[in-house]
Short mmCIF file of C-alpha atoms and ligand atoms in Angstrom, two decimals:
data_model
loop_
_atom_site.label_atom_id
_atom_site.label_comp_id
_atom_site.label_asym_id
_atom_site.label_seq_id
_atom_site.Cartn_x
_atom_site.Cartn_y
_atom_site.Cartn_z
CA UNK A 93 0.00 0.00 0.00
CA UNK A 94 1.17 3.65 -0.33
CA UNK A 95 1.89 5.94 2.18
CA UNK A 96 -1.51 6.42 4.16
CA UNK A 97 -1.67 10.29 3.50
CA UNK A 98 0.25 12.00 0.93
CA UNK A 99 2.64 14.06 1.99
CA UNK A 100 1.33 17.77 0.87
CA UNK A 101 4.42 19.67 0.17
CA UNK A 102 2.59 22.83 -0.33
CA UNK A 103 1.14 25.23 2.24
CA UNK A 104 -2.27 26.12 2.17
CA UNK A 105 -3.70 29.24 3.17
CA UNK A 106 -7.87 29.79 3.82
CA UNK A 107 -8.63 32.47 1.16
CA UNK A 108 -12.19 34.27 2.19
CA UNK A 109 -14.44 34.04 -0.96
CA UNK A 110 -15.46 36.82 -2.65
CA UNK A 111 -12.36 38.76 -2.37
CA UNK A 112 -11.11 38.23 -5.54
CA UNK A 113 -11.16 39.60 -8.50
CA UNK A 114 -11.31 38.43 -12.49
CA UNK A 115 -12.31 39.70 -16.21
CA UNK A 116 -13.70 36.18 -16.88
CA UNK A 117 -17.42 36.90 -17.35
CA UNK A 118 -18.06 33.44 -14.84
CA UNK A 119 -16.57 35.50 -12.39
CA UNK A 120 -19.09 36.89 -9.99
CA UNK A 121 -17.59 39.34 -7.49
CA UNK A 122 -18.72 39.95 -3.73
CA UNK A 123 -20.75 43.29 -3.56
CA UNK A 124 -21.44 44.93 -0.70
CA UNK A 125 -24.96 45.73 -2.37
CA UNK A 126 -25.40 42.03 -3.16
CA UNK A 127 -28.37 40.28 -1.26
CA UNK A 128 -29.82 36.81 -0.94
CA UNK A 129 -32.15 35.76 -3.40
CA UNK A 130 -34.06 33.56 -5.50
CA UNK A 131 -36.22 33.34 -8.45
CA UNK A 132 -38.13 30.24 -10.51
CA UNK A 133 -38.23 29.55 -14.24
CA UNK A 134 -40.04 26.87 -15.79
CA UNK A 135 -38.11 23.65 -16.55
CA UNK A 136 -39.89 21.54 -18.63
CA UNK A 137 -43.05 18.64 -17.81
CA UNK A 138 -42.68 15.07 -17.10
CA UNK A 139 -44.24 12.66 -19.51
CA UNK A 140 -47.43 12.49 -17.99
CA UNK A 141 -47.52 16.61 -18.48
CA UNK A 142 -46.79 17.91 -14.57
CA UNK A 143 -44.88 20.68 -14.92
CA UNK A 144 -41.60 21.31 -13.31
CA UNK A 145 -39.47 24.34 -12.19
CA UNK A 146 -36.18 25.37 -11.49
CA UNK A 147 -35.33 27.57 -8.79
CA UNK A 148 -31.82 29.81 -8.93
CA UNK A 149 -30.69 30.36 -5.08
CA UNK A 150 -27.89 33.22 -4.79
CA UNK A 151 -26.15 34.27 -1.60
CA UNK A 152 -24.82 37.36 -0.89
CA UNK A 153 -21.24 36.58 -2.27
CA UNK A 154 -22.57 35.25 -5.70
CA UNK A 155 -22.52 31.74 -5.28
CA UNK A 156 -25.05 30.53 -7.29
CA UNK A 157 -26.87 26.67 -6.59
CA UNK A 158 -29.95 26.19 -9.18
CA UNK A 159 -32.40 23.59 -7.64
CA UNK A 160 -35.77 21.80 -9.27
CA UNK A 161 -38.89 20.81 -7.45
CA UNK A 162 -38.58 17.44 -9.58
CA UNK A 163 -36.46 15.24 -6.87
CA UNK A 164 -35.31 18.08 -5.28
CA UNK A 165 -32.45 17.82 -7.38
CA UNK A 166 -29.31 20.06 -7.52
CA UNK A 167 -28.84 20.81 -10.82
CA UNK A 168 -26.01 23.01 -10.81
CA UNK A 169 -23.55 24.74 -7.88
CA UNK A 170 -20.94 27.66 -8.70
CA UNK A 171 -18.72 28.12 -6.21
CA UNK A 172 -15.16 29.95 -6.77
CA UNK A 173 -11.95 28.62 -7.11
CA UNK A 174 -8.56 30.23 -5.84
CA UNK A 175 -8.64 32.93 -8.56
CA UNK A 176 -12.60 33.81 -7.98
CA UNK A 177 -13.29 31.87 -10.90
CA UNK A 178 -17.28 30.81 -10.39
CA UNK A 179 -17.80 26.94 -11.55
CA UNK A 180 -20.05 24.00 -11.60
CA UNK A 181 -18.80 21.44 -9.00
CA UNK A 182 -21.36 18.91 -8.97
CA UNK A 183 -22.29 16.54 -12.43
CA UNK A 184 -25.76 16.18 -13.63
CA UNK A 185 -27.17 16.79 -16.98
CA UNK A 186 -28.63 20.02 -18.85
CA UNK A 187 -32.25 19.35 -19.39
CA UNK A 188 -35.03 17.50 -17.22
CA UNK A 189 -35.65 15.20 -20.30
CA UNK A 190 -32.38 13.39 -19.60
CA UNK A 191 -32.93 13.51 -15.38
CA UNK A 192 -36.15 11.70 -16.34
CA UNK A 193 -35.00 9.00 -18.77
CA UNK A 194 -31.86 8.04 -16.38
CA UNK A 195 -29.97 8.91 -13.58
CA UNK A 196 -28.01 7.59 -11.13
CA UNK A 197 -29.11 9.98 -8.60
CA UNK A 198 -27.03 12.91 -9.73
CA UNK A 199 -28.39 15.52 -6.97
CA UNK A 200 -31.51 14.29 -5.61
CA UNK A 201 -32.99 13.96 -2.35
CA UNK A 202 -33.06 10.30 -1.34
CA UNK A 203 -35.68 8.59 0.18
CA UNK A 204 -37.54 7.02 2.11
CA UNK A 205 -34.88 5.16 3.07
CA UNK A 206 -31.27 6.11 1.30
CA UNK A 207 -28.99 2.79 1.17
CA UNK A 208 -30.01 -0.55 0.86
CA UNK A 209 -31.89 -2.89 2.72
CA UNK A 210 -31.32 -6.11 2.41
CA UNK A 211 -33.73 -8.45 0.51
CA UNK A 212 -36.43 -5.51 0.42
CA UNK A 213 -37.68 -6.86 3.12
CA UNK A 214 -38.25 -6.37 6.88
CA UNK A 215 -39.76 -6.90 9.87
CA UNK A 216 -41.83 -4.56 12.32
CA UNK A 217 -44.30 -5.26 15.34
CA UNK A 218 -44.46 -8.50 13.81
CA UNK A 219 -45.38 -7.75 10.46
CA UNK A 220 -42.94 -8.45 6.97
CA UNK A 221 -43.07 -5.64 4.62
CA UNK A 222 -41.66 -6.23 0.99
CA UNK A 223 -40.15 -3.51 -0.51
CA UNK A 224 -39.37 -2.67 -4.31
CA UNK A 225 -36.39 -4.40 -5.16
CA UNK A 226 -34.67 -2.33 -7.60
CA UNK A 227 -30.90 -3.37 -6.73
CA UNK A 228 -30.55 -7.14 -7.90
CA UNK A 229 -32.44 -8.60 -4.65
CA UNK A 230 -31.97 -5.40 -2.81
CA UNK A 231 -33.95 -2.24 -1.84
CA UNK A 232 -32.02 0.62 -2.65
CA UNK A 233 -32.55 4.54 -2.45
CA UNK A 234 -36.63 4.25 -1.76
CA UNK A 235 -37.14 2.10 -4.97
CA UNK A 236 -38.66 2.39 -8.07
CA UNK A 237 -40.19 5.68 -7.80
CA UNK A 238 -38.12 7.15 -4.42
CA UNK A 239 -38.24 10.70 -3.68
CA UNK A 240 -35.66 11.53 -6.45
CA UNK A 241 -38.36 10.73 -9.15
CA UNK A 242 -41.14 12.78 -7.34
CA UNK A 243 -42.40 16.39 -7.82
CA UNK A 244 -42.03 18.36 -4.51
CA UNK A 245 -44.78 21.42 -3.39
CA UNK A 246 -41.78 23.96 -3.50
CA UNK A 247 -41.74 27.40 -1.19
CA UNK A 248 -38.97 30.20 -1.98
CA UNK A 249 -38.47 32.12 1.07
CA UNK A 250 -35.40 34.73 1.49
CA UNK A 251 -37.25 36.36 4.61
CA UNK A 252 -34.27 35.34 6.55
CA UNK A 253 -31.82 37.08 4.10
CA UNK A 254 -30.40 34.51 3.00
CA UNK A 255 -32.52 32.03 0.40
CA UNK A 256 -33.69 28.88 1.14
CA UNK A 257 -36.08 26.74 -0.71
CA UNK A 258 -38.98 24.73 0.96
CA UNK A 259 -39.36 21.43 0.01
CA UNK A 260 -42.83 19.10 0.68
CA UNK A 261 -43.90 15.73 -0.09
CA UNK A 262 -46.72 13.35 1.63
CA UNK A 263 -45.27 10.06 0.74
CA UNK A 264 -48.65 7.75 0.97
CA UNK A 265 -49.12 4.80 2.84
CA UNK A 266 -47.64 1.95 1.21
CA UNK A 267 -45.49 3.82 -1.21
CA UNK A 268 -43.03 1.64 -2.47
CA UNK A 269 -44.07 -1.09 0.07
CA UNK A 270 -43.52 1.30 3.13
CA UNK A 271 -46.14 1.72 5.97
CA UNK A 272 -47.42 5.13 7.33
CA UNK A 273 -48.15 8.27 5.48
CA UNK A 274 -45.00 10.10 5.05
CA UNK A 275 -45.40 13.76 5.71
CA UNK A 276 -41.70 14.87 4.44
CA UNK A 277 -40.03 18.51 4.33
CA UNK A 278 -36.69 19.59 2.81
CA UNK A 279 -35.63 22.81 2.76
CA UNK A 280 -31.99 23.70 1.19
CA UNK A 281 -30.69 27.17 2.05
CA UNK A 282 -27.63 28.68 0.14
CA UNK A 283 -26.20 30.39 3.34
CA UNK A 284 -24.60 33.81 3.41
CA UNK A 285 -21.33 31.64 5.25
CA UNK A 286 -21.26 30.05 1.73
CA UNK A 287 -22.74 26.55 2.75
CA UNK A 288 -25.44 24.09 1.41
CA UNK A 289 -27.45 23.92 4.05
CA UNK A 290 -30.30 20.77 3.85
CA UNK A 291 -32.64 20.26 6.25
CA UNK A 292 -35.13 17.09 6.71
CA UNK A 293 -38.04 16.74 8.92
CA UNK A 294 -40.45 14.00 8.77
CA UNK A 295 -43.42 12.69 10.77
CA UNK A 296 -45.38 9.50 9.81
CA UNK A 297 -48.87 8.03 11.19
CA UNK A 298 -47.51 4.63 11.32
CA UNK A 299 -43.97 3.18 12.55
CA UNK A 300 -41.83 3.30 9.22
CA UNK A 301 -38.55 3.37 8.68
CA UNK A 302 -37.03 6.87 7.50
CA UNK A 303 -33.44 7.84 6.38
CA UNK A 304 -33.13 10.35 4.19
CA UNK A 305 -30.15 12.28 2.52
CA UNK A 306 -28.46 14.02 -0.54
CA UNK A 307 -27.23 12.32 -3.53
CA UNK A 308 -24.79 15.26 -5.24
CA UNK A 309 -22.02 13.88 -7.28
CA UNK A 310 -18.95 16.77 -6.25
CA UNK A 311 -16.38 17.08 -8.38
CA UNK A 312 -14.28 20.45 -7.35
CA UNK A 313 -12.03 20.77 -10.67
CA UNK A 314 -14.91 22.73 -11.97
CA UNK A 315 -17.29 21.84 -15.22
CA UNK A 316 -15.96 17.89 -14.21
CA UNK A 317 -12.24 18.64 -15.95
CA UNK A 318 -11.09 15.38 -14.55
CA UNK A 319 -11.64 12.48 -12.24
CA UNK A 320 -11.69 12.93 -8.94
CA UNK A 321 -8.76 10.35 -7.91
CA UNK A 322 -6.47 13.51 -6.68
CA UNK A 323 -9.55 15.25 -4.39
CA UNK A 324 -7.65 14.92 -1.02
CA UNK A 325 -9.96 13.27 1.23
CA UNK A 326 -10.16 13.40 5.03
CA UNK A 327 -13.35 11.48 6.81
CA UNK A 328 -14.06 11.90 10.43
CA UNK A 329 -14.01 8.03 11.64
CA UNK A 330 -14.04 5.48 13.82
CA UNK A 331 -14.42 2.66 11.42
CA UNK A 332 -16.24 1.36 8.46
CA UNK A 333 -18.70 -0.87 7.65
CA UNK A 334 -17.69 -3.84 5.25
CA UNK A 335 -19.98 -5.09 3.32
CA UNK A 336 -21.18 -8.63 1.31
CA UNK A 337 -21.31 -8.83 -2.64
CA UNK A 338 -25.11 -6.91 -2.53
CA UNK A 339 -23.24 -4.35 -0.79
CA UNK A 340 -25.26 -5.18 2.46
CA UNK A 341 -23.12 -4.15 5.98
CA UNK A 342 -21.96 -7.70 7.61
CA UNK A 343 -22.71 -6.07 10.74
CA UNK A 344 -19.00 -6.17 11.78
CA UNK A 345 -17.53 -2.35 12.65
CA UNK A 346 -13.94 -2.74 11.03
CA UNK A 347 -11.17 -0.41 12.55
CA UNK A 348 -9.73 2.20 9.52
CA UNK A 349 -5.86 1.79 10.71
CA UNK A 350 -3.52 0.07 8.31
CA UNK A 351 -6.70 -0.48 5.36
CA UNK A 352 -7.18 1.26 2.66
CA UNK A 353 -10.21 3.00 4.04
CA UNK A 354 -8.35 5.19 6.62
CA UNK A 355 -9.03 8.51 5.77
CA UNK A 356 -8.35 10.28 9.25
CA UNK A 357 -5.68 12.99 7.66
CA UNK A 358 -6.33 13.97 4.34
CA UNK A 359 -5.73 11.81 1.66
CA UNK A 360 -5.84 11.83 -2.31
CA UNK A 361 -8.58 9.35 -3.41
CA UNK A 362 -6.86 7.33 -5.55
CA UNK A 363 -3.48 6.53 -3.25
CA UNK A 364 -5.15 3.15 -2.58
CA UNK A 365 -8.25 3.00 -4.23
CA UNK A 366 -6.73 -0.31 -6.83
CA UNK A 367 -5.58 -1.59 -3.46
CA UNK A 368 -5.54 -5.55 -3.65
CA UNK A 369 -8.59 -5.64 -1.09
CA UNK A 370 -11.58 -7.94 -1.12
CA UNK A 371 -13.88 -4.44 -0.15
CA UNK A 372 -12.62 -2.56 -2.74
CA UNK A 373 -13.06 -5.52 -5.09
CA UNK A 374 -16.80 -5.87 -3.97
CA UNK A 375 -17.47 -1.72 -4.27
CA UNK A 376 -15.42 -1.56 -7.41
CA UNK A 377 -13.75 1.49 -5.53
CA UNK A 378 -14.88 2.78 -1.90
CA UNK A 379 -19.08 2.62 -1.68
CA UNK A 380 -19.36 2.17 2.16
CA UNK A 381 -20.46 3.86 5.23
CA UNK A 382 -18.11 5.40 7.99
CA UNK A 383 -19.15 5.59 11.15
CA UNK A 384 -18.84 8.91 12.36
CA UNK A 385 -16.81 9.85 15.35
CA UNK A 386 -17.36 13.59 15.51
CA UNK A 387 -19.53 12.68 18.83
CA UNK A 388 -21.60 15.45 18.89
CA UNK A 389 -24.57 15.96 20.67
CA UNK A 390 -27.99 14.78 19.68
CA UNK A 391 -29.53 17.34 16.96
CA UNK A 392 -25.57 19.20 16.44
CA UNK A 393 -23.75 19.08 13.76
CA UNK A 394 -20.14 17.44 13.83
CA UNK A 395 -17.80 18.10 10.81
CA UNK A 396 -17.57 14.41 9.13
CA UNK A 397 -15.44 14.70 5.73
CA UNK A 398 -13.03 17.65 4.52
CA UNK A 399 -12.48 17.48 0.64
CA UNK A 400 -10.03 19.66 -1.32
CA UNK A 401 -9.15 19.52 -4.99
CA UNK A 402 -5.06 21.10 -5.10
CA UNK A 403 -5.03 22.35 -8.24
CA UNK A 404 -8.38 24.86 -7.93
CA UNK A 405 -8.33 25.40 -4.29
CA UNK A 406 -11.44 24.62 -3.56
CA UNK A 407 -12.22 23.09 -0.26
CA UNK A 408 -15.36 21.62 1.23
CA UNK A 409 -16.61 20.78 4.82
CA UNK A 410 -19.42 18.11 5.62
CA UNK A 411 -21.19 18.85 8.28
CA UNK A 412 -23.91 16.63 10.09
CA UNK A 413 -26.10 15.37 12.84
CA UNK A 414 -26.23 11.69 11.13
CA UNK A 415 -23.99 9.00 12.46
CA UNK A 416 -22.32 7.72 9.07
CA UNK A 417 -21.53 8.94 6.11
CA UNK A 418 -21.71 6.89 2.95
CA UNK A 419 -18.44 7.80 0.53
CA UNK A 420 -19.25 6.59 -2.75
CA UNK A 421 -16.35 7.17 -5.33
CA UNK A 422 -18.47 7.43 -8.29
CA UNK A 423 -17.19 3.40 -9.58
CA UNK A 424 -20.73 2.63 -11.73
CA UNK A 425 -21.03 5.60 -13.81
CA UNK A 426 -19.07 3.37 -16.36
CA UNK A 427 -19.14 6.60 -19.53
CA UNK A 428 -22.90 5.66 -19.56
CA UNK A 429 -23.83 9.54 -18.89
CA UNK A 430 -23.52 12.64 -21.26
CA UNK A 431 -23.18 15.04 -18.51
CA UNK A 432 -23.53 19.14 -18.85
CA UNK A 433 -21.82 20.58 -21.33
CA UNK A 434 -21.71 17.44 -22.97
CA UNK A 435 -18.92 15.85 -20.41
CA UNK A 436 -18.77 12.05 -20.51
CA UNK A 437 -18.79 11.30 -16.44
CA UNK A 438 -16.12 7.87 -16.71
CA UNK A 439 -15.98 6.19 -13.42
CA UNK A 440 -14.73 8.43 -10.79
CA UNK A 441 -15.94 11.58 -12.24
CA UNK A 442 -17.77 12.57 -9.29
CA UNK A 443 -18.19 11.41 -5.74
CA UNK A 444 -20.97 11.25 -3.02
CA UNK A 445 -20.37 11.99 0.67
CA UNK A 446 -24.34 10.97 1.77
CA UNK A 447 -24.55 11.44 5.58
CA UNK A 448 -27.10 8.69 6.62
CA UNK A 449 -27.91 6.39 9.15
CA UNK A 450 -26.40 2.81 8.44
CA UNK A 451 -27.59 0.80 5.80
CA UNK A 452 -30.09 -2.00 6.47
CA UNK A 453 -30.51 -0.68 10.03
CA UNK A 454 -34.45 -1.84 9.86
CA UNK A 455 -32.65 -5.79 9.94
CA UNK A 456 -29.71 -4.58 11.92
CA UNK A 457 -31.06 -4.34 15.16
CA UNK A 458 -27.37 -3.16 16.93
CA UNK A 459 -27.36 -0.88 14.82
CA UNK A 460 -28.81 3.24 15.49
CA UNK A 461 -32.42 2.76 14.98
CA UNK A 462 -34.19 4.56 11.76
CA UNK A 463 -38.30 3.42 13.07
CA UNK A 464 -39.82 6.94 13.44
CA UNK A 465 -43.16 6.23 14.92
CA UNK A 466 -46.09 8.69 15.51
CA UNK A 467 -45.62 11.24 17.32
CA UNK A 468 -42.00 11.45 17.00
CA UNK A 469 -40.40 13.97 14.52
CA UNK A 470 -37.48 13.00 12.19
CA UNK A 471 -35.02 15.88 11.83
CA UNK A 472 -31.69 15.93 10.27
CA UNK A 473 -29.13 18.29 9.24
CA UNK A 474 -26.14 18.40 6.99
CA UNK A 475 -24.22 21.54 5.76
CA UNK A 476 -22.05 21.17 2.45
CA UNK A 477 -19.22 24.16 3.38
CA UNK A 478 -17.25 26.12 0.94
CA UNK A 479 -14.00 28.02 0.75
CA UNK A 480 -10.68 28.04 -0.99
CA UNK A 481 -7.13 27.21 0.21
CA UNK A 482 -4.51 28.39 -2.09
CA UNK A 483 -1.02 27.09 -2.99
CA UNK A 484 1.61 29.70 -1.56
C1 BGC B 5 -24.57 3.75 -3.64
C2 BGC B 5 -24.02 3.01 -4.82
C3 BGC B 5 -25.01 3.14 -5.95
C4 BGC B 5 -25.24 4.59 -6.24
C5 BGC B 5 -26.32 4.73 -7.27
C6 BGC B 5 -24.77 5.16 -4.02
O1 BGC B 5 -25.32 5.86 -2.96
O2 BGC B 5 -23.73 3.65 -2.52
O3 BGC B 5 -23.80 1.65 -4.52
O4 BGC B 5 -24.55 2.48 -7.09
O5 BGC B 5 -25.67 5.25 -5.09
O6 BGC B 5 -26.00 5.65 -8.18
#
């Protein structure tokens, strides 16, 4: 194996955004005059004729995420690089047509349940509920038709000052083989701190299971230049989960020193990612959950992966109350997808850093429960950060 961090010969230094300045007309400049906002353009209708919107979110820096109400997907997110240069960093594709035909998630929420569970199947009070199986035997992402394929009631609201875009969806009993109607709200808020902000809340009248997150492919070169193999990578562990062939956990919590999967200080994504190990072989690349060890307290966020790409300085935080996080390095997108712009996304083109609950928790009883029952509300939090460091 190679070293287990690269040795980073450079020294970074935490540029504020904004600061900068450019001639390149992608460059958007911090203005003292610029405020919050968001506005909402038609995107298109699905086949059966709903129509669909797109909603741009700006903060007061410029950063610029454009959102639909169709999966709640993020369609596109400029952030700057080192030189103030505004870009896309996450993949998806330039029209809803091609979101509808396939996707592999590029953006969406996920849910009911994001992950798999094993078999589609599970028990509660004594009851077996079958699930879709859409993943070889598995359940994966909500199913057939999970949250990613659904049109949300979409609010803007920038009464805060900062804009933010309210998400709803009343998943019906039975959805997908789940009990309980789902009453589900999302709301993403472009911060003025230059963060993705998602929130979920969720309350159900029967016991269900619930685990929801965000399915955003990053990719920090800007416009998806290259793979992501040199993003260094840092992920705030204690272990990970290793999983069987369907990708289902073992149960056994597998300590990160001396694998492959120790990301505790920062570490470029492809150092050992063709490392001769029988969990890499089964992901094809890394497609597991670490458990978090950011121990924060219930309902707080704890910072759970750090991601820089050298060469354009950008830098992202994950932030969350969820105990895992679910790095997937992008290994299935195979050149199957004509991205934006008309980018072919090869394997490793992207990456997804989904802060969940464990997979298969509904058959894992030792693992963190995900049965929200009536009464209860579901919350959850996770912040996407962005900044710069810069090469001195
Ligand atoms: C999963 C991958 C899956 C991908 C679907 C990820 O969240 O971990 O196994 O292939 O979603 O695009």
């Amino acid at each position: 194996m190679k070293p287990s961090f690269s040795i980073i010969t450079i020294f970074v230094l935490a540029l504020q955004i904004g600061c900068q300045s450019g001639s390149n007309n992608q460059t958007k400049h911090a203005n003292e005059t610029m405020k919050a906002n968001i506005t909402k353009t038609a995107w298109g209708a699905l086949p059966d004729g709903t129509t669909v919107d797109l909603f741009t979110l700006t903060n007061k820096n410029g950063l610029e995420a454009k959102i639909s109400n169709y999966g709640g997907i993020v369609v596109s997110l400029f952030t700057p690089d080192m030189n103030g240069k505004m870009e896309d960093i996450v993949l998806g594709f330039d029209s809803l047509d091609e979101y509808v035909k396939d996707t592999p998630y590029f953006g969406s929420i996920v849910g009911r349940y994001g992950n798999r569970i094993a078999k589609g199947r599970f028990e509660l009070k004594g009851k077996t509920y079958n699930l879709a199986k859409n993943d070889g035997e598995n359940h994966l992402h909500g199913g057939l038709k999970g949250f990613d394929k659904v049109v949300w009631e979409a609010v803007p609201d920038t009464s805060s000052g900062e804009a933010s875009l309210n998400l709803t969806y009343v998943s019906p009993d039975g959805e997908e083989g789940y009990p309980g109607n789902l009453e589900v709200r999302v709301v993403y808020t472009l911060t003025n701190q230059d963060e993705l902000k998602i929130t979920y809340f969720a309350t159900t009248d029967k016991q269900t299971p619930v685990n929801l997150t965000h399915h955003g492919y990053f990719n920090l070169t800007g416009g998806a230049k290259r793979d992501i193999l040199a993003h260094e990578l840092s992920i705030n562990a204690s272990g990970f989960l290793p999983v069987d062939s369907g990708l289902i956990p073992t149960g056994e919590l597998r300590a990160l020193n001396g694998t492959p999967f120790n990301f505790k200080t920062p570490k470029p994504i492809g150092n050992d990612i063709n490392f001769d190990d029988i969990q890499l072989k089964l992901g094809l690349g890394y497609d597991h959950t670490w458990v978090l060890s950011n121990h924060k307290p219930i309902g707080e966020v704890g910072l759970a992966a750090t991601l820089l790409d050298p060469e354009s300085g950008r830098y992202m935080e994950v932030w969350t109350t969820e105990p895992g996080i679910q790095f997937y390095s992008g290994n299935f997108l195979h050149g199957k997808y004509k991205g934006k712009g008309g980018v072919v996304y090869q394997d490793r083109w992207g990456l997804c850093l989904e802060t969940q609950h464990f997979p298969d928790s509904p058959n894992r009883l030792i693992f963190p429960s995900t049965i929200l029952v009536p009464g209860d509300h579901y919350s959850s939090t996770t912040i996407y950060k962005f900044s710069v460091k810069r090469k001195l």
